[in-house]
JSON list of C-alpha atoms in Angstrom, two decimals:
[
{"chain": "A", "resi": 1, "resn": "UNK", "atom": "CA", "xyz": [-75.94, -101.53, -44.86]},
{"chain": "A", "resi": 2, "resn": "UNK", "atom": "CA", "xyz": [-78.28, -104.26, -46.28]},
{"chain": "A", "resi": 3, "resn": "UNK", "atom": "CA", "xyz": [-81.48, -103.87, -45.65]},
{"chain": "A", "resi": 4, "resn": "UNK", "atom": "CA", "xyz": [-81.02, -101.97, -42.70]},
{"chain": "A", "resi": 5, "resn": "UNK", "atom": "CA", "xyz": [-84.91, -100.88, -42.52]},
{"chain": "A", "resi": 6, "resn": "UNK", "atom": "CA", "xyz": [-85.60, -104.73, -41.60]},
{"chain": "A", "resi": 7, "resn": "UNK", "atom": "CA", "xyz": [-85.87, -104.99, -38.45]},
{"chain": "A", "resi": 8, "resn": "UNK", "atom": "CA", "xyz": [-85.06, -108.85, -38.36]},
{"chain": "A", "resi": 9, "resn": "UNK", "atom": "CA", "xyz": [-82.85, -108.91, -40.90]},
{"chain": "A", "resi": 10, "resn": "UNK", "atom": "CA", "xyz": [-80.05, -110.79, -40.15]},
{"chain": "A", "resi": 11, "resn": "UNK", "atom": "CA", "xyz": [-76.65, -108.74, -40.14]},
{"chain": "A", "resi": 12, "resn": "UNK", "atom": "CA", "xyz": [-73.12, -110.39, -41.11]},
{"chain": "A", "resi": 13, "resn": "UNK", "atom": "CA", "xyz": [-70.15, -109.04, -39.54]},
{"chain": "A", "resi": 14, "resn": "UNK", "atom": "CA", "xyz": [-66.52, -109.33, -41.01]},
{"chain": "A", "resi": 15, "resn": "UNK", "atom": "CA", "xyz": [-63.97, -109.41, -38.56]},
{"chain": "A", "resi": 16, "resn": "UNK", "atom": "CA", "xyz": [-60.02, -108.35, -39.02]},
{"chain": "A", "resi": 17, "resn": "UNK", "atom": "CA", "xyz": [-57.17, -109.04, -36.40]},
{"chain": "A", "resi": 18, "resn": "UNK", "atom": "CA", "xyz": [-53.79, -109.85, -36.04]},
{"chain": "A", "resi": 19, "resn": "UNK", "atom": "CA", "xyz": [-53.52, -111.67, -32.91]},
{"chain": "A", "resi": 20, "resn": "UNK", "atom": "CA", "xyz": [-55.21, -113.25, -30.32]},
{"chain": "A", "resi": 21, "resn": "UNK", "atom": "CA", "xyz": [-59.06, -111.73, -30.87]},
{"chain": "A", "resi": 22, "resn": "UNK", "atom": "CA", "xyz": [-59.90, -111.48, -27.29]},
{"chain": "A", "resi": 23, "resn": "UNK", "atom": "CA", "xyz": [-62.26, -108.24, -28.82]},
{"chain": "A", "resi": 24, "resn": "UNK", "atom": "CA", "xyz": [-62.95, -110.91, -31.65]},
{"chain": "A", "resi": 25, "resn": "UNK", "atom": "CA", "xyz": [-63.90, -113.80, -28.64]},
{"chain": "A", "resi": 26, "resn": "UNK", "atom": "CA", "xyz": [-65.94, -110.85, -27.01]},
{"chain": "A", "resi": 27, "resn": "UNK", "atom": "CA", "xyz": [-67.97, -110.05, -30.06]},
{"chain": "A", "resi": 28, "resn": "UNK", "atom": "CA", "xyz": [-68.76, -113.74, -30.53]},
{"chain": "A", "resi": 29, "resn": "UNK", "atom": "CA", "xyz": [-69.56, -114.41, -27.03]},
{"chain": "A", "resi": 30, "resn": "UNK", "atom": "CA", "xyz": [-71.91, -111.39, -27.30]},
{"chain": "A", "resi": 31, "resn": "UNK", "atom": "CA", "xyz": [-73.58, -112.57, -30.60]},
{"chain": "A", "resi": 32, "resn": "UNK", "atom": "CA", "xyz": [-74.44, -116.15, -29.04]},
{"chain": "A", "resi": 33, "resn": "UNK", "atom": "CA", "xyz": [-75.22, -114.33, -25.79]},
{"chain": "A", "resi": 34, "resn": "UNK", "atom": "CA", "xyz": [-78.03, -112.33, -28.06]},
{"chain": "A", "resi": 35, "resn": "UNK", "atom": "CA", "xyz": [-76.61, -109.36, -27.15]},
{"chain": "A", "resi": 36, "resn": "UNK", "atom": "CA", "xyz": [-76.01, -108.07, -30.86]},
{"chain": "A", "resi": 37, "resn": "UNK", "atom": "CA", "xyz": [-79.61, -108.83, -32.15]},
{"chain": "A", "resi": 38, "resn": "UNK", "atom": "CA", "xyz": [-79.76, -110.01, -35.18]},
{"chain": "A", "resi": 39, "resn": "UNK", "atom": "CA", "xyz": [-76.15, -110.25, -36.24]},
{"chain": "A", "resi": 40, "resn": "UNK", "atom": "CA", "xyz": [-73.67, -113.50, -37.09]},
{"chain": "A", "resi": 41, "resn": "UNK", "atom": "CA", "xyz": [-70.07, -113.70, -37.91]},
{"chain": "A", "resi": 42, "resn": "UNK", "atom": "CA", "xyz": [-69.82, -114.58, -41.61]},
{"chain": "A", "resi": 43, "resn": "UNK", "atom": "CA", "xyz": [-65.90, -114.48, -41.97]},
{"chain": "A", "resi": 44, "resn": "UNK", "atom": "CA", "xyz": [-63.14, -113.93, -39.85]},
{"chain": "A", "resi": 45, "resn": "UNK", "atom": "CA", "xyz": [-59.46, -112.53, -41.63]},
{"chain": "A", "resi": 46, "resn": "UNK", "atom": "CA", "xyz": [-56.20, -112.43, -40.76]},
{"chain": "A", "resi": 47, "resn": "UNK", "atom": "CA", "xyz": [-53.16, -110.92, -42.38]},
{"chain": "A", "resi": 48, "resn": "UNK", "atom": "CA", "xyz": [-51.01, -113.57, -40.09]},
{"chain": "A", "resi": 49, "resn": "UNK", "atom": "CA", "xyz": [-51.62, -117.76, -40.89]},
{"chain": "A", "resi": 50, "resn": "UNK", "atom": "CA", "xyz": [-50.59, -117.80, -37.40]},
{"chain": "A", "resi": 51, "resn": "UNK", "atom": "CA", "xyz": [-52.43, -115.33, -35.62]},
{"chain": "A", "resi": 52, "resn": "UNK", "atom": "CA", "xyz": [-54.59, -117.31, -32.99]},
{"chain": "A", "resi": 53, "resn": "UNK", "atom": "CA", "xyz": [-57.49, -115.42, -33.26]},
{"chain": "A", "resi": 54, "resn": "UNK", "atom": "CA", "xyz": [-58.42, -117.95, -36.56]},
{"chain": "A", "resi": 55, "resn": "UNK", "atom": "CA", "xyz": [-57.59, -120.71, -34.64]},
{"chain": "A", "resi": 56, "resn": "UNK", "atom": "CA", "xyz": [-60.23, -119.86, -32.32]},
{"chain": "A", "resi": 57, "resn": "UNK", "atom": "CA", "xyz": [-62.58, -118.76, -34.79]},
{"chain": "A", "resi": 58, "resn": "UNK", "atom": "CA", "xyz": [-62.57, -122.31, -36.52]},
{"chain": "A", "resi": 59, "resn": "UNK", "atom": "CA", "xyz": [-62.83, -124.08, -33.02]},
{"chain": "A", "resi": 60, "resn": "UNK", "atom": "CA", "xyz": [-65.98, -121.91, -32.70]},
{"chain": "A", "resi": 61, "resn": "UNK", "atom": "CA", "xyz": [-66.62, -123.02, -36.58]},
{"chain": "A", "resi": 62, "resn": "UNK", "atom": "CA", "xyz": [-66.25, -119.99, -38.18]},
{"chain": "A", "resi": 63, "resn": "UNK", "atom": "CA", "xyz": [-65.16, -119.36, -41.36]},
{"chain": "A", "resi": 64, "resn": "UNK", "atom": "CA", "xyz": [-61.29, -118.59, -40.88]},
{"chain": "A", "resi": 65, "resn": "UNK", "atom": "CA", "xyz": [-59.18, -117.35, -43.50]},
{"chain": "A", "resi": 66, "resn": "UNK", "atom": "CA", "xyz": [-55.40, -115.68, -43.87]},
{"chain": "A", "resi": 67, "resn": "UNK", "atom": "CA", "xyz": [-54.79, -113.33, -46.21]},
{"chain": "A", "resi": 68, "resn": "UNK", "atom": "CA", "xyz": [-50.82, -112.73, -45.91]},
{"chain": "A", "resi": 69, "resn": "UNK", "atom": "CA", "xyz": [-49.48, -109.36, -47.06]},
{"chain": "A", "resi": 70, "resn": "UNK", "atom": "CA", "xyz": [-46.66, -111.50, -48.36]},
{"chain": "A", "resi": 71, "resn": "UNK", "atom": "CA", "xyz": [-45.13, -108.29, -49.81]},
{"chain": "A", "resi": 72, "resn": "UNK", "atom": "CA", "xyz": [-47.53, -106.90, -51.79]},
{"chain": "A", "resi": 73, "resn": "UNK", "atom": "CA", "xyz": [-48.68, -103.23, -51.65]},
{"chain": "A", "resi": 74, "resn": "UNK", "atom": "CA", "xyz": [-50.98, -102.10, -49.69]},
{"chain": "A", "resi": 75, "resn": "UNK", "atom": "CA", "xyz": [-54.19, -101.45, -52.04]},
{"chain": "A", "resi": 76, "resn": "UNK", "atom": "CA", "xyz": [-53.43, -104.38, -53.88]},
{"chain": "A", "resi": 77, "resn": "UNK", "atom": "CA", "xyz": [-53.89, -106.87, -50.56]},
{"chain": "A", "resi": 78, "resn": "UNK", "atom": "CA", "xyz": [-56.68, -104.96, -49.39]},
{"chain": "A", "resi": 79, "resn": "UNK", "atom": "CA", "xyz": [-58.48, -105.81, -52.59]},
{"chain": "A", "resi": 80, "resn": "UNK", "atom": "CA", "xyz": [-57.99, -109.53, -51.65]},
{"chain": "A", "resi": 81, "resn": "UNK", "atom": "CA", "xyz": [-59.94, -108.78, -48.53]},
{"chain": "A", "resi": 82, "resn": "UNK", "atom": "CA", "xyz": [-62.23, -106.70, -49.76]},
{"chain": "A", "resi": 83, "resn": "UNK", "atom": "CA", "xyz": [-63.63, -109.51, -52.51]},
{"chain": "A", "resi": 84, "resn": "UNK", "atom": "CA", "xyz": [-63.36, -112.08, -49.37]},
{"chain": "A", "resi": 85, "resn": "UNK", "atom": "CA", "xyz": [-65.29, -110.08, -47.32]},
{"chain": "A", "resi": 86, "resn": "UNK", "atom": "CA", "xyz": [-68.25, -108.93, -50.20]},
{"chain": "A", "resi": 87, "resn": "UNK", "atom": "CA", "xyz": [-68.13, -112.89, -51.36]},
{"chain": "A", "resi": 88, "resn": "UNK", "atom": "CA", "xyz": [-69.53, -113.15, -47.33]},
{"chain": "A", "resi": 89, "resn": "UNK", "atom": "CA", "xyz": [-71.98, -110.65, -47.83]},
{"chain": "A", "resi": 90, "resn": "UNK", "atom": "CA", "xyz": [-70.22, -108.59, -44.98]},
{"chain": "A", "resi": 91, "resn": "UNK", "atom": "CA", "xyz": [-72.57, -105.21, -44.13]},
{"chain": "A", "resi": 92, "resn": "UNK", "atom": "CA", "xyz": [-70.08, -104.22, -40.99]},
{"chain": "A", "resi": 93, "resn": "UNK", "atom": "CA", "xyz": [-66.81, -104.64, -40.86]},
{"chain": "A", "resi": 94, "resn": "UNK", "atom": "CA", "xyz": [-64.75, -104.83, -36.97]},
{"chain": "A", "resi": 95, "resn": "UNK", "atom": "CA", "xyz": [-61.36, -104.32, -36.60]},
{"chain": "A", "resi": 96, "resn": "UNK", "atom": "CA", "xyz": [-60.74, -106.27, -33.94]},
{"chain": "A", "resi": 97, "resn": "UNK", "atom": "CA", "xyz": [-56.82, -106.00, -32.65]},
{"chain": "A", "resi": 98, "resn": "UNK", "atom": "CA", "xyz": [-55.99, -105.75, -37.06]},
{"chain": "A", "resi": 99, "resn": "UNK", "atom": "CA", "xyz": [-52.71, -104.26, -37.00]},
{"chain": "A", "resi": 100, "resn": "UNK", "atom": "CA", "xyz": [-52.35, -102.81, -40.66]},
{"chain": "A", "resi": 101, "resn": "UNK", "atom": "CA", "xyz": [-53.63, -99.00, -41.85]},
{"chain": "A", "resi": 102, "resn": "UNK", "atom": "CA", "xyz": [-56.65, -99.84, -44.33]},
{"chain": "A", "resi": 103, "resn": "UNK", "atom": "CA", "xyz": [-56.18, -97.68, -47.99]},
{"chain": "A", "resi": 104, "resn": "UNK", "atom": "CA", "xyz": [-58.75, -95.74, -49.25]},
{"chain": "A", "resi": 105, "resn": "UNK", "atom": "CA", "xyz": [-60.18, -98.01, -51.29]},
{"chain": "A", "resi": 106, "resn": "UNK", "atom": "CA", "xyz": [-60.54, -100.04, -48.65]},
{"chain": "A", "resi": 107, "resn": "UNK", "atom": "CA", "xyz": [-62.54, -97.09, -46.68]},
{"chain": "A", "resi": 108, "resn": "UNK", "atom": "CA", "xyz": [-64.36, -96.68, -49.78]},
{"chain": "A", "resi": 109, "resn": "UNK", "atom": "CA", "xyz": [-65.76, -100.46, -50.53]},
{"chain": "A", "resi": 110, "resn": "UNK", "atom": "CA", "xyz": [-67.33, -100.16, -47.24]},
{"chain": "A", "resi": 111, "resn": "UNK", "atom": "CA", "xyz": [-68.10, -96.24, -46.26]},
{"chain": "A", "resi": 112, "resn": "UNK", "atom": "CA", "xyz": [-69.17, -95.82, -42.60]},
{"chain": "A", "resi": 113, "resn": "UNK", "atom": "CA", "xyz": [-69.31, -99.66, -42.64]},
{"chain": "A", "resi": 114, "resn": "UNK", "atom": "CA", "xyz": [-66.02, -100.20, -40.56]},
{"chain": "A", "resi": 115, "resn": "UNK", "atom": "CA", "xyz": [-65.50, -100.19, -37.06]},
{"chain": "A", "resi": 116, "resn": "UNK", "atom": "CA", "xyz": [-62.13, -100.03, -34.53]},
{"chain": "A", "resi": 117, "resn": "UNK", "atom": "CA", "xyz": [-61.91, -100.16, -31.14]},
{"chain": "A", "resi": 118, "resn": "UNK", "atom": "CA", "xyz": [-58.63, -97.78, -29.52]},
{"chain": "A", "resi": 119, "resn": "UNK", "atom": "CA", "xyz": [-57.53, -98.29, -26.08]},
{"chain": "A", "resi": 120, "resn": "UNK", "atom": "CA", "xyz": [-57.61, -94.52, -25.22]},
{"chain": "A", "resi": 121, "resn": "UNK", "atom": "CA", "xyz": [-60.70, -91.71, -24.99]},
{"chain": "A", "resi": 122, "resn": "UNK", "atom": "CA", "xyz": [-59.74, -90.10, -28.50]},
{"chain": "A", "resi": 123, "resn": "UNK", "atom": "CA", "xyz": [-58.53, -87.83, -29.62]},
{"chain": "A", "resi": 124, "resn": "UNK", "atom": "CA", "xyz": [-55.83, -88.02, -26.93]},
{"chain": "A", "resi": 125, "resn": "UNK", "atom": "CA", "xyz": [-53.56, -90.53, -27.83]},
{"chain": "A", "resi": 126, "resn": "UNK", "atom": "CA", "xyz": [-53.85, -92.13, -31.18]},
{"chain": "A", "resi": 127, "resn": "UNK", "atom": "CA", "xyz": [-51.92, -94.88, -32.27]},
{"chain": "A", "resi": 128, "resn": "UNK", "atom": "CA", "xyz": [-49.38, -97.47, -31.01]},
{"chain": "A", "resi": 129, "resn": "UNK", "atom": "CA", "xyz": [-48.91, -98.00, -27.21]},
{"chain": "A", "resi": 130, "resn": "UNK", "atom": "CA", "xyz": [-52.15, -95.60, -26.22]},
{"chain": "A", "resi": 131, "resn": "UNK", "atom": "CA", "xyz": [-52.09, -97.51, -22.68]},
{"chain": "A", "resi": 132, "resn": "UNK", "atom": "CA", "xyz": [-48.60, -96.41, -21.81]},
{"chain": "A", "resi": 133, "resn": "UNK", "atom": "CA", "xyz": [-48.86, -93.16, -23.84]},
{"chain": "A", "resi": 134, "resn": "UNK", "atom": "CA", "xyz": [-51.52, -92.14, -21.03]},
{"chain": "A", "resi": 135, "resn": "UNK", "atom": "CA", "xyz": [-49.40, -93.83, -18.16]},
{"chain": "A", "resi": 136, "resn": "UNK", "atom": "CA", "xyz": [-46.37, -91.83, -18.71]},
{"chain": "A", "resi": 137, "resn": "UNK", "atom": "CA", "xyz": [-48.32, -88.75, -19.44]},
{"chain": "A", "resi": 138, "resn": "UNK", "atom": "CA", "xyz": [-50.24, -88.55, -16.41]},
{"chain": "A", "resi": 139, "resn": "UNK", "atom": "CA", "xyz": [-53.59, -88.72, -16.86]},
{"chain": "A", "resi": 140, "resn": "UNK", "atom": "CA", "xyz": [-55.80, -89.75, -14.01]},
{"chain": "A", "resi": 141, "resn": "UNK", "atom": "CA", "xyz": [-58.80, -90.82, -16.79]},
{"chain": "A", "resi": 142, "resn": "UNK", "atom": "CA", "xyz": [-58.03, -93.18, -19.63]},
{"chain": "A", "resi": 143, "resn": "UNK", "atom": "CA", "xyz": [-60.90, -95.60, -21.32]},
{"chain": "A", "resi": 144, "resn": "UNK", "atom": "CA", "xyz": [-61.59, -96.88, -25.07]},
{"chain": "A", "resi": 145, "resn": "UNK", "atom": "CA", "xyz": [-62.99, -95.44, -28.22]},
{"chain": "A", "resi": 146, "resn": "UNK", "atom": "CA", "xyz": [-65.17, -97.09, -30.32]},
{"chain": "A", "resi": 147, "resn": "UNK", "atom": "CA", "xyz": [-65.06, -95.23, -33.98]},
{"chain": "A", "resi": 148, "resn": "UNK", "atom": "CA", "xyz": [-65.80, -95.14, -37.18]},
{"chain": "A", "resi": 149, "resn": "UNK", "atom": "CA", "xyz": [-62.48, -95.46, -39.52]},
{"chain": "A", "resi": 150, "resn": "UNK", "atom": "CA", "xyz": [-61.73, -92.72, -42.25]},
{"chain": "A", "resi": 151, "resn": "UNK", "atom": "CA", "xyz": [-58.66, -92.57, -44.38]},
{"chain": "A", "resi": 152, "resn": "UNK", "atom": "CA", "xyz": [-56.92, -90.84, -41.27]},
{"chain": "A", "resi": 153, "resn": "UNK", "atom": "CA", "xyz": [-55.50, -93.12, -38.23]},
{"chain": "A", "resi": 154, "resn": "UNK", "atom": "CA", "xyz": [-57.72, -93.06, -35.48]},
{"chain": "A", "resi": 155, "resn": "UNK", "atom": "CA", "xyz": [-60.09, -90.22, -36.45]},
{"chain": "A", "resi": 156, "resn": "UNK", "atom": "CA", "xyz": [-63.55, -91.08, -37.62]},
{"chain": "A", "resi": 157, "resn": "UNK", "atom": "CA", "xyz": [-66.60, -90.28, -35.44]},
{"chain": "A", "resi": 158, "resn": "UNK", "atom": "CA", "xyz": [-66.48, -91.79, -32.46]},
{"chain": "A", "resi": 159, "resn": "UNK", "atom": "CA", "xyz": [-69.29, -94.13, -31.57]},
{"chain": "A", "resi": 160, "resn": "UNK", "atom": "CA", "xyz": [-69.24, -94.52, -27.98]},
{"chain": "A", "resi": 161, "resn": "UNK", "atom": "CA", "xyz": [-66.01, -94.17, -25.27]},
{"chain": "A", "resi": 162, "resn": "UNK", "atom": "CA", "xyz": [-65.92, -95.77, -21.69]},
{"chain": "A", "resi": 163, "resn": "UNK", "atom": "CA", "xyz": [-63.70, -94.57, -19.03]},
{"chain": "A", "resi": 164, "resn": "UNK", "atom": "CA", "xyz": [-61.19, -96.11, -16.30]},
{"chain": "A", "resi": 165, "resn": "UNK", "atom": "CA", "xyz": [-59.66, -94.03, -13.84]},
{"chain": "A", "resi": 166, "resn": "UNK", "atom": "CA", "xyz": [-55.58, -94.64, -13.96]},
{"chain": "A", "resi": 167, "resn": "UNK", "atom": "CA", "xyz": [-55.29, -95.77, -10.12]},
{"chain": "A", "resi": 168, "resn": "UNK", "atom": "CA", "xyz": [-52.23, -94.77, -7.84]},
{"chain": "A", "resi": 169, "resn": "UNK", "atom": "CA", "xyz": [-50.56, -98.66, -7.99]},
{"chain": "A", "resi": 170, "resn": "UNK", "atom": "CA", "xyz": [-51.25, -98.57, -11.46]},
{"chain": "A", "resi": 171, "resn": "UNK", "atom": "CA", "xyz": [-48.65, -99.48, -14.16]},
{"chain": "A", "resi": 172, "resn": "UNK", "atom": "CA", "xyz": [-49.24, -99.64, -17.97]},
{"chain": "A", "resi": 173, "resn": "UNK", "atom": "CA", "xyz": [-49.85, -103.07, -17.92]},
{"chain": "A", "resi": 174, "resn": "UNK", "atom": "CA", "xyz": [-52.58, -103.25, -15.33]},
{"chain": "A", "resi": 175, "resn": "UNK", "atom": "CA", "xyz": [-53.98, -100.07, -16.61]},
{"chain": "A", "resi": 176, "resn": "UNK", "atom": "CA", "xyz": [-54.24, -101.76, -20.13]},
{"chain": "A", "resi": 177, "resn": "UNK", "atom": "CA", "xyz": [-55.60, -105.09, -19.16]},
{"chain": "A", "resi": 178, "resn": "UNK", "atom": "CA", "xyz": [-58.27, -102.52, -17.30]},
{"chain": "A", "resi": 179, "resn": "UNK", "atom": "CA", "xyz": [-58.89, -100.82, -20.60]},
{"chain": "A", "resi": 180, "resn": "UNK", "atom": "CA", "xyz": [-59.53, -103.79, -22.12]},
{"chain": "A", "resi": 181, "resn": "UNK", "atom": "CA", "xyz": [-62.02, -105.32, -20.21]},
{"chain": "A", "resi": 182, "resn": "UNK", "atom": "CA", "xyz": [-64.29, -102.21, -20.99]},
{"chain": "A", "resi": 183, "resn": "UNK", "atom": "CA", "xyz": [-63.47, -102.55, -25.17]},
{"chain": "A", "resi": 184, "resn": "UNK", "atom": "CA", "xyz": [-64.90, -106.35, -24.49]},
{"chain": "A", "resi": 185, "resn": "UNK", "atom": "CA", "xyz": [-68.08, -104.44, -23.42]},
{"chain": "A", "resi": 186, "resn": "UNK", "atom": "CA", "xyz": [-67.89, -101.02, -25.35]},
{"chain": "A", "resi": 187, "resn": "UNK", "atom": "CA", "xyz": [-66.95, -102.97, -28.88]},
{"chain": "A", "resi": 188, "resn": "UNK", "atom": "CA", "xyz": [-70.40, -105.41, -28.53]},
{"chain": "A", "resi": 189, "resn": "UNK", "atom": "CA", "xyz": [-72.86, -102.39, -27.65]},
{"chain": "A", "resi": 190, "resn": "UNK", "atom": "CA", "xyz": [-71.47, -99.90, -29.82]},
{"chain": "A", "resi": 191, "resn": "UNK", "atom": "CA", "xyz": [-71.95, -103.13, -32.75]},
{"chain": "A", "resi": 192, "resn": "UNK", "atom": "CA", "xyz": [-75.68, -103.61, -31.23]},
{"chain": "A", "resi": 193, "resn": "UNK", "atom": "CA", "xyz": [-75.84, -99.67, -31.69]},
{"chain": "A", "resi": 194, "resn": "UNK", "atom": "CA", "xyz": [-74.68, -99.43, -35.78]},
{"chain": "A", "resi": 195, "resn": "UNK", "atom": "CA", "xyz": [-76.90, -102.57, -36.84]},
{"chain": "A", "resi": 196, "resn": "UNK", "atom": "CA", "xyz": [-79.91, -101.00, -35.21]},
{"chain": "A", "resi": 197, "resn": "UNK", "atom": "CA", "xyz": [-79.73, -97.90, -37.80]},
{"chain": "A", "resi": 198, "resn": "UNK", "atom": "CA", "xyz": [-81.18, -95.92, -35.23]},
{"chain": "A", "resi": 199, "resn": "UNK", "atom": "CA", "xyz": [-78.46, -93.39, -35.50]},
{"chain": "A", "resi": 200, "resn": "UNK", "atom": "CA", "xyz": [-77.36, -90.49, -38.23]},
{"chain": "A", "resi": 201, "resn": "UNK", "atom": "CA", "xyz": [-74.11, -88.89, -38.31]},
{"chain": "A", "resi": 202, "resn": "UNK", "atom": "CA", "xyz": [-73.78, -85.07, -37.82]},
{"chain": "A", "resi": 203, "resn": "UNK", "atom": "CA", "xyz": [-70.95, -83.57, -38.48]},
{"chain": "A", "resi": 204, "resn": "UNK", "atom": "CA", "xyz": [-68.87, -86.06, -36.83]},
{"chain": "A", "resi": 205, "resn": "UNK", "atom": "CA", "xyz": [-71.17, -85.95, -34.03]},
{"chain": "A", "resi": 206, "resn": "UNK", "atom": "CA", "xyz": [-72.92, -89.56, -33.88]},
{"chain": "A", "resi": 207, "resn": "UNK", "atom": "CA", "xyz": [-76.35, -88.73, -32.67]},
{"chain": "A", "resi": 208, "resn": "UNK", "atom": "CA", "xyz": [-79.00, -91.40, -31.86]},
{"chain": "A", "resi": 209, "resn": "UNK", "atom": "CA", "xyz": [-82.35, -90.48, -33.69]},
{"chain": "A", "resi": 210, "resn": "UNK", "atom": "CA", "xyz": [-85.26, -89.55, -31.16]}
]
């Protein structure tokens, strides 16, 4: 990360969605809030022109830009987003609701440099649908994962996880719109946590230094 001995340096953050944002809106909110010191949004990306996340990231003024699969493999569109995102001088990239599998060269332009948030206390239910996945299997404790993203789905060291108890009148969809108002919070301070560099990686244990 950029001069991440500087205490005041100023960090840009690249964020990647789909849809609507709301972890994108929550992350912005936070940065004007203060509550990511030191940190702006340089570029927000889309692989869908009509995903409304960009919408509301140029209504906040951000800079908003599609970059449609359209086809092409995989590597080959990452590479478009990579040069966007190194043209803004990204040092941290957030997935923020981005609903495509990064390659490895994607993991590689940017090593321990991306973030995702996963609506579930990994390992237990990776992937699509974690909300319901934990609904229909029973579970009485569900949260969200904050990670760091490898080349495998769902799997790099986790960060931070926050949990919500799966209540009795509970159905997937309350459960996930629970789950999500604790990734709002969880996806900002675990952010706040990265940029601060007070942190080292052991194993895939993420340890804050003493």
């Amino acid at each position: 990360m950029s001069e991440r001995g500087t205490p005041h340096a100023v960090r840009c953050l690249g964020i990647l969605l789909s849809g609507r944002g709301s972890n994108f809106l929550a992350i912005a909110d936070a940065v004007d809030a203060g509550k990511i010191p030191n940190a702006t949004i340089s570029v927000v990306i889309s692989n869908r022109a009509d995903a409304p996340g960009l919408a509301a990231a140029r209504e906040r003024g951000l800079s908003a830009i599609a970059i449609e699969a359209n086809g092409r493999k995989r590597a080959e569109h990452d590479q478009e987003i990579i040069a966007t995102l190194q043209t803004h001088n990204v040092d941290l990239v957030c997935l923020a609701g981005y609903m495509r599998l990064l390659s490895p060269g994607f993991i590689q332009a940017f090593p321990q440099r991306i973030l995702n948030i996963h609506p579930s206390l990994l390992p237990a239910f990776p992937g699509l649908d974690a909300q319901t996945q934990a609904f229909e299997y029973g579970v009485q404790v569900t949260g969200c994962t904050v990670h760091f993203v490898d080349e495998r789905l769902d799997h790099g060291p986790i960060i931070l996880q926050r949990s919500v108890p799966v209540l009795a009148d509970d159905d997937p969809h309350t459960l996930a719109a629970r789950i999500l108002e604790q990734e709002h919070l969880a996806y900002s301070e675990a952010i706040a946590r990265v940029l601060s560099g007070n942190y080292q990686i052991i194993g895939r244990r993420y340890v804050t230094k003493s």
